[in-house]
Coordinates of C-alpha atoms in Angstrom, one line a residue:
M1250 CA -63.7 -176.5 136.3
S1251 CA -61.1 -178.2 134.2
G1252 CA -62.2 -177.5 130.8
K1253 CA -60.1 -179.3 128.0
A1254 CA -57.5 -180.3 130.5
Q1255 CA -55.1 -183.2 130.9
A1256 CA -56.0 -185.8 133.5
G1257 CA -53.4 -186.6 136.1
T1258 CA -52.7 -186.8 139.9
L1259 CA -52.0 -183.4 141.6
P1260 CA -49.8 -183.7 144.7
P1261 CA -51.5 -182.7 147.9
L1262 CA -51.5 -179.3 149.1
P1263 CA -49.9 -178.8 152.5
S1264 CA -51.6 -177.4 155.6
Q1265 CA -50.3 -174.7 157.7
P1266 CA -48.2 -176.3 160.3
A1267 CA -49.5 -176.4 163.8
G1268 CA -48.2 -173.2 165.9
V1269 CA -46.9 -171.3 162.8
P1270 CA -48.9 -168.2 162.9
W1271 CA -50.3 -166.9 159.5
P1272 CA -48.4 -163.9 158.2
T1273 CA -51.2 -161.4 158.0
S1274 CA -49.2 -159.0 160.0
D1275 CA -45.7 -160.1 159.9
W1276 CA -43.8 -163.0 158.4
P1277 CA -42.9 -165.6 161.2
G1278 CA -39.1 -166.2 160.9
G1279 CA -37.4 -169.6 160.6
E1280 CA -34.0 -171.3 160.3
L1281 CA -32.8 -172.8 157.1
P1282 CA -33.2 -176.8 157.2
G1283 CA -30.0 -178.5 158.1
S1284 CA -30.2 -180.4 154.8
V1285 CA -29.4 -177.2 153.1
D1286 CA -25.8 -176.8 151.9
R1287 CA -25.2 -173.2 153.1
E1288 CA -22.2 -172.7 150.9
R1289 CA -23.7 -173.8 147.8
L1290 CA -26.9 -171.5 148.7
E1291 CA -24.6 -168.6 149.1
A1292 CA -22.8 -169.3 146.0
H1293 CA -26.1 -169.7 144.0
L1294 CA -27.5 -166.4 145.5
E1295 CA -24.3 -164.5 144.5
R1296 CA -24.6 -165.8 141.1
G1297 CA -28.3 -164.8 140.8
F1298 CA -27.4 -161.2 141.8
R1299 CA -24.5 -161.1 139.5
D1300 CA -25.5 -162.8 136.3
F1301 CA -28.9 -161.7 135.2
D1302 CA -28.6 -157.9 134.8
E1303 CA -30.7 -156.8 137.6
T1304 CA -31.9 -158.9 140.5
H1305 CA -34.3 -156.9 142.8
A1306 CA -35.6 -159.5 145.4
V1307 CA -35.3 -163.1 146.3
V1308 CA -37.6 -164.4 149.1
V1309 CA -37.9 -168.0 150.2
V1310 CA -40.6 -169.2 152.6
Q1311 CA -40.9 -172.8 153.7
G1312 CA -43.5 -174.2 156.2
G1313 CA -45.1 -171.0 156.4
R1314 CA -41.9 -169.2 157.7
L1315 CA -39.7 -166.7 156.0
L1316 CA -36.3 -168.4 155.7
L1317 CA -34.6 -166.1 153.5
E1318 CA -34.7 -162.8 151.8
R1319 CA -32.2 -160.7 149.8
Y1320 CA -32.5 -157.5 147.9
G1321 CA -30.8 -155.5 145.3
P1322 CA -29.9 -151.8 145.3
E1323 CA -33.0 -149.6 146.2
H1324 CA -35.2 -152.4 147.0
G1325 CA -36.2 -154.0 150.4
P1326 CA -39.1 -155.7 152.1
D1327 CA -41.5 -152.9 151.3
V1328 CA -40.5 -151.9 148.1
T1329 CA -42.9 -152.8 145.2
C1330 CA -41.8 -154.8 142.2
Q1331 CA -42.9 -154.9 138.7
S1332 CA -45.5 -157.9 138.4
W1333 CA -45.7 -158.1 134.6
S1334 CA -47.6 -161.3 133.9
K1335 CA -47.6 -162.4 137.5
A1336 CA -50.6 -160.2 137.5
K1337 CA -52.5 -162.9 135.5
S1338 CA -52.3 -165.3 138.4
L1339 CA -53.7 -162.5 140.6
T1340 CA -56.6 -162.2 138.1
H1341 CA -57.1 -166.0 138.4
A1342 CA -57.9 -165.3 142.1
L1343 CA -60.1 -162.6 141.3
V1344 CA -62.0 -164.9 138.9
G1345 CA -62.4 -167.5 141.7
I1346 CA -63.9 -165.0 144.1
V1347 CA -66.6 -163.9 141.5
V1348 CA -67.1 -167.6 140.9
G1349 CA -67.6 -168.2 144.4
D1350 CA -70.0 -165.4 144.6
G1351 CA -72.3 -167.2 142.1
R1352 CA -72.0 -164.3 139.6
L1353 CA -70.0 -166.3 137.0
D1354 CA -69.9 -169.8 135.5
I1355 CA -66.6 -170.4 133.6
S1356 CA -68.0 -173.2 131.5
D1357 CA -70.5 -171.0 129.9
P1358 CA -69.8 -168.9 126.8
A1359 CA -67.8 -165.8 128.1
P1360 CA -70.1 -162.7 128.4
V1361 CA -68.2 -160.4 125.7
A1362 CA -70.0 -157.8 124.1
E1363 CA -68.1 -157.9 120.7
W1364 CA -69.0 -161.5 120.4
R1365 CA -72.8 -161.4 120.7
T1366 CA -73.7 -160.8 117.2
P1367 CA -75.6 -163.9 115.8
Q1368 CA -73.4 -166.2 114.0
D1369 CA -70.2 -164.8 115.3
P1370 CA -68.0 -168.0 116.2
R1371 CA -66.4 -166.1 119.0
G1372 CA -69.7 -166.4 121.0
A1373 CA -68.8 -170.1 121.6
I1374 CA -65.6 -169.1 123.6
T1375 CA -66.0 -169.9 127.4
T1376 CA -64.4 -168.2 130.3
D1377 CA -62.6 -171.7 131.0
Q1378 CA -60.8 -171.4 127.5
L1379 CA -59.9 -167.8 128.1
L1380 CA -58.3 -168.8 131.5
R1381 CA -56.5 -171.7 129.7
M1382 CA -55.1 -169.5 126.8
S1383 CA -57.0 -171.7 124.3
S1384 CA -59.5 -169.1 123.0
G1385 CA -58.4 -169.4 119.4
L1386 CA -58.4 -165.7 119.1
K1387 CA -55.5 -164.0 117.1
F1388 CA -53.1 -162.4 119.4
D1389 CA -49.3 -162.1 118.7
E1390 CA -47.6 -161.9 122.1
V1391 CA -44.5 -160.2 121.4
Y1392 CA -42.2 -157.7 123.4
E1393 CA -39.8 -156.5 120.8
V1394 CA -40.7 -153.1 119.5
D1395 CA -39.3 -153.8 116.1
K1396 CA -41.7 -156.8 115.4
P1397 CA -45.5 -156.9 114.8
S1398 CA -46.9 -157.1 118.4
D1399 CA -50.3 -157.0 119.5
T1400 CA -48.9 -156.9 123.2
I1401 CA -47.4 -153.5 122.5
E1402 CA -50.4 -152.3 120.5
M1403 CA -52.7 -153.2 123.0
M1404 CA -51.0 -151.5 126.0
W1405 CA -49.2 -148.5 124.4
G1406 CA -50.9 -148.1 121.0
S1407 CA -54.2 -147.9 119.4
G1408 CA -55.7 -150.3 122.2
K1409 CA -54.4 -148.5 125.3
D1410 CA -57.8 -146.7 126.0
S1411 CA -59.7 -150.0 126.2
V1412 CA -57.2 -153.1 126.4
A1413 CA -60.1 -155.6 126.6
H1414 CA -61.9 -154.2 123.5
Y1415 CA -58.5 -154.4 121.6
A1416 CA -58.3 -158.0 122.4
A1417 CA -61.8 -158.9 122.2
D1418 CA -62.0 -157.3 118.6
Q1419 CA -59.4 -160.0 117.2
P1420 CA -60.6 -162.4 114.9
L1421 CA -60.8 -166.4 115.7
I1422 CA -58.0 -168.1 113.9
H1423 CA -58.6 -171.5 115.5
P1424 CA -61.7 -173.3 116.9
P1425 CA -62.1 -172.4 120.4
G1426 CA -60.3 -175.0 122.9
T1427 CA -58.1 -176.6 120.2
V1428 CA -54.8 -174.6 120.3
F1429 CA -52.9 -173.3 123.2
S1430 CA -51.6 -169.7 122.6
Y1431 CA -50.3 -167.6 125.5
S1432 CA -51.9 -164.1 125.1
S1433 CA -52.0 -161.1 127.4
G1434 CA -55.1 -159.9 125.4
T1435 CA -57.0 -162.8 126.8
T1436 CA -56.3 -161.8 130.4
N1437 CA -57.6 -158.2 129.8
I1438 CA -60.8 -159.7 128.4
I1439 CA -61.4 -161.7 131.5
C1440 CA -60.7 -158.5 133.6
R1441 CA -63.4 -156.6 131.8
I1442 CA -65.8 -159.5 132.5
L1443 CA -64.9 -159.1 136.2
A1444 CA -65.7 -155.4 135.9
D1445 CA -69.0 -156.3 134.3
M1446 CA -69.9 -159.0 136.8
T1447 CA -69.1 -156.7 139.8
G1448 CA -70.3 -153.4 138.3
L1449 CA -67.1 -151.9 139.4
R1450 CA -64.3 -150.0 137.3
G1451 CA -61.2 -148.2 138.2
E1452 CA -60.6 -147.4 141.7
A1453 CA -63.8 -149.0 142.7
F1454 CA -62.6 -152.3 141.4
G1455 CA -59.4 -151.7 143.1
G1456 CA -61.4 -151.5 146.3
F1457 CA -63.0 -154.7 145.6
M1458 CA -59.3 -156.3 145.1
R1459 CA -58.2 -155.0 148.3
E1460 CA -61.4 -156.1 150.2
R1461 CA -61.7 -159.4 148.9
L1462 CA -58.2 -160.4 148.3
F1463 CA -55.4 -158.1 149.6
E1464 CA -56.4 -157.3 153.0
P1465 CA -57.5 -160.6 154.2
L1466 CA -54.0 -161.7 153.3
G1467 CA -52.3 -158.6 154.9
M1468 CA -51.0 -157.6 151.5
K1469 CA -50.5 -153.7 152.1
T1470 CA -48.3 -153.0 149.0
P1471 CA -50.1 -154.0 145.7
I1472 CA -50.8 -151.1 143.3
P1473 CA -52.9 -152.1 140.4
R1474 CA -53.2 -150.3 137.1
F1475 CA -56.3 -149.5 135.2
D1476 CA -56.8 -148.3 131.6
P1477 CA -59.1 -145.4 130.8
A1478 CA -62.1 -147.5 130.5
G1479 CA -61.7 -148.6 134.0
T1480 CA -60.5 -152.2 133.4
F1481 CA -57.8 -153.7 135.4
I1482 CA -54.9 -154.3 133.2
G1483 CA -54.5 -157.9 134.8
S1484 CA -52.2 -159.0 132.0
S1485 CA -49.3 -157.0 133.3
F1486 CA -49.6 -154.5 136.0
C1487 CA -49.9 -154.8 139.8
F1488 CA -46.8 -153.6 141.5
T1489 CA -46.4 -155.5 144.7
S1490 CA -43.5 -156.3 147.2
A1491 CA -41.8 -159.6 147.1
R1492 CA -43.0 -160.4 150.5
D1493 CA -46.7 -159.7 149.6
F1494 CA -46.2 -162.0 146.5
A1495 CA -45.1 -164.5 148.8
R1496 CA -48.3 -164.0 150.9
F1497 CA -50.4 -164.6 147.8
G1498 CA -48.5 -167.7 147.0
L1499 CA -49.2 -169.0 150.4
L1500 CA -52.9 -168.7 149.9
Y1501 CA -52.6 -170.8 146.8
L1502 CA -50.2 -173.2 148.6
R1503 CA -52.9 -173.6 151.2
D1504 CA -55.7 -174.3 148.7
G1505 CA -57.3 -170.9 149.0
V1506 CA -57.8 -171.0 152.7
W1507 CA -56.2 -168.3 155.0
D1508 CA -56.2 -168.6 158.7
G1509 CA -59.5 -170.6 158.7
Q1510 CA -61.4 -168.4 156.1
R1511 CA -61.8 -170.0 152.7
L1512 CA -61.2 -167.1 150.2
L1513 CA -61.1 -169.1 146.9
P1514 CA -63.9 -171.8 145.9
Q1515 CA -63.0 -175.4 146.8
G1516 CA -61.0 -176.8 143.9
W1517 CA -60.0 -173.6 142.5
V1518 CA -56.4 -174.1 143.2
D1519 CA -56.5 -177.5 141.9
Y1520 CA -58.2 -176.1 138.7
A1521 CA -55.2 -173.5 138.3
R1522 CA -52.7 -176.4 138.4
T1523 CA -54.4 -179.0 136.2
P1524 CA -52.6 -179.0 133.0
T1525 CA -54.1 -177.6 129.8
F1526 CA -53.8 -179.4 126.5
Q1527 CA -51.1 -178.1 124.4
Q1528 CA -50.3 -179.0 120.8
P1529 CA -46.8 -180.4 119.7
G1530 CA -44.3 -177.7 119.4
V1531 CA -45.2 -175.6 122.4
T1532 CA -41.9 -174.7 124.0
D1533 CA -42.5 -172.5 127.0
G1534 CA -43.4 -175.4 129.3
R1535 CA -46.7 -176.6 130.7
Y1536 CA -49.6 -174.4 131.6
G1537 CA -52.6 -174.8 133.8
A1538 CA -55.3 -172.0 134.2
H1539 CA -53.3 -168.7 134.4
W1540 CA -50.7 -170.5 136.2
W1541 CA -47.4 -172.1 134.7
L1542 CA -46.4 -175.6 135.6
D1543 CA -43.3 -177.4 136.8
L1544 CA -40.7 -174.6 137.1
G1545 CA -39.8 -175.9 140.6
G1546 CA -40.0 -179.5 139.7
P1547 CA -43.0 -181.9 138.9
G1548 CA -46.0 -180.9 140.7
S1549 CA -45.0 -177.3 141.3
F1550 CA -46.8 -174.3 139.8
S1551 CA -45.9 -170.6 139.5
A1552 CA -46.9 -167.2 138.6
N1553 CA -44.4 -166.0 136.0
G1554 CA -43.7 -162.5 134.4
H1555 CA -41.7 -160.8 131.8
E1556 CA -38.0 -159.9 132.6
G1557 CA -37.7 -162.7 135.2
Q1558 CA -40.5 -162.3 137.8
F1559 CA -41.5 -165.5 139.5
T1560 CA -43.7 -166.8 142.5
V1561 CA -42.9 -170.7 142.5
L1562 CA -45.0 -173.0 144.7
V1563 CA -43.7 -176.4 145.6
P1564 CA -46.3 -178.5 147.3
D1565 CA -44.1 -181.5 148.2
L1566 CA -41.6 -179.1 149.9
D1567 CA -44.2 -176.7 151.5
L1568 CA -41.9 -174.0 149.7
I1569 CA -42.4 -170.6 148.0
V1570 CA -39.7 -169.0 146.0
V1571 CA -40.1 -165.3 145.0
R1572 CA -37.8 -163.7 142.4
H1573 CA -38.0 -160.3 141.0
G1574 CA -35.6 -158.4 138.7
R1575 CA -35.0 -157.0 135.2
T1576 CA -33.4 -159.6 133.0
S1577 CA -33.0 -159.5 129.3
T1578 CA -34.9 -162.0 127.0
D1579 CA -31.7 -163.7 125.9
K1580 CA -31.2 -164.8 129.6
K1581 CA -34.8 -165.9 130.1
D1582 CA -34.1 -169.6 130.2
A1583 CA -31.0 -169.1 132.3
V1584 CA -32.9 -167.1 134.8
K1585 CA -35.7 -169.8 135.0
A1586 CA -33.1 -172.6 135.4
W1587 CA -31.5 -170.6 138.2
V1588 CA -34.9 -170.4 140.0
G1589 CA -35.4 -174.1 139.5
D1590 CA -31.9 -174.8 140.9
L1591 CA -32.7 -172.8 143.9
V1592 CA -35.6 -174.9 144.7
S1593 CA -33.6 -178.1 144.2
L1594 CA -31.1 -176.9 146.9
F1595 CA -34.0 -177.5 149.5
R1596 CA -34.4 -181.1 148.4
T1597 CA -32.7 -183.7 150.5

């Protein structure tokens, strides 16, 4: 499953501690470890809610227990938050489910109608390369309205009726697998592949998401969005509470197993956190397969979203940190550093 990935040793994923119930109904509570400096933690949380425009939610889980949660105005445990690109990591899970069902082989050329013309070089792009943001397709991942942006054009402009077609119709500008280029269009192509493989679109696909992913975890709040063609806009839109994003994080921290039931194929989580090749000059950090790497220190992996949405998984600490808010682009690096520093407060 690794595609063109960099070899390395992945830290082991922790098991659910004996005697700790799974949070399918309610999160079991726990106390902060004695090693955590409470004054520093309180000061850090205060800064997090003060300095980054709007912070909507901070949730910390360790050892499968909910240790800490704080909410901003008009937010709380059951209030959904904007996912933005955290939905990409949900999409990774959905691909894993379809792979586990035997409906898709990610090493094969991706089944994309726009690329089936004989001699079309895009026909060589694999689903693995899509998951690793290494398709070679042109896509300008820009969020400023005054700049050329395929992201904005796809979701709110000429591409809004079929986000996957807009992305799949882009030209190839690099040989597949040779250049890392983060692209929301890539994810929406994947989501249409999932619709094709399952034969489900729109709310019917939403039912598949609930039955196979959300309900087994006890996630009651997710609200996925679909385009008029019925494709899940998995690049950007699955409104979910912070607690439920922590449940999703726990699934990955437990290697795709939930309360004795394997929901994701063996090795699928390791695939997510195996580094993808990146050419020199990439500045956004290391990437796996629809998951980012290292935000919480070496060996960690995270679902990241625009405006400061994060679910960070730290295997060596058995720790999950969820942060949601609305933070301006000029503070992007500062809020990422704040999340990383929050993780460091749990290291002895």
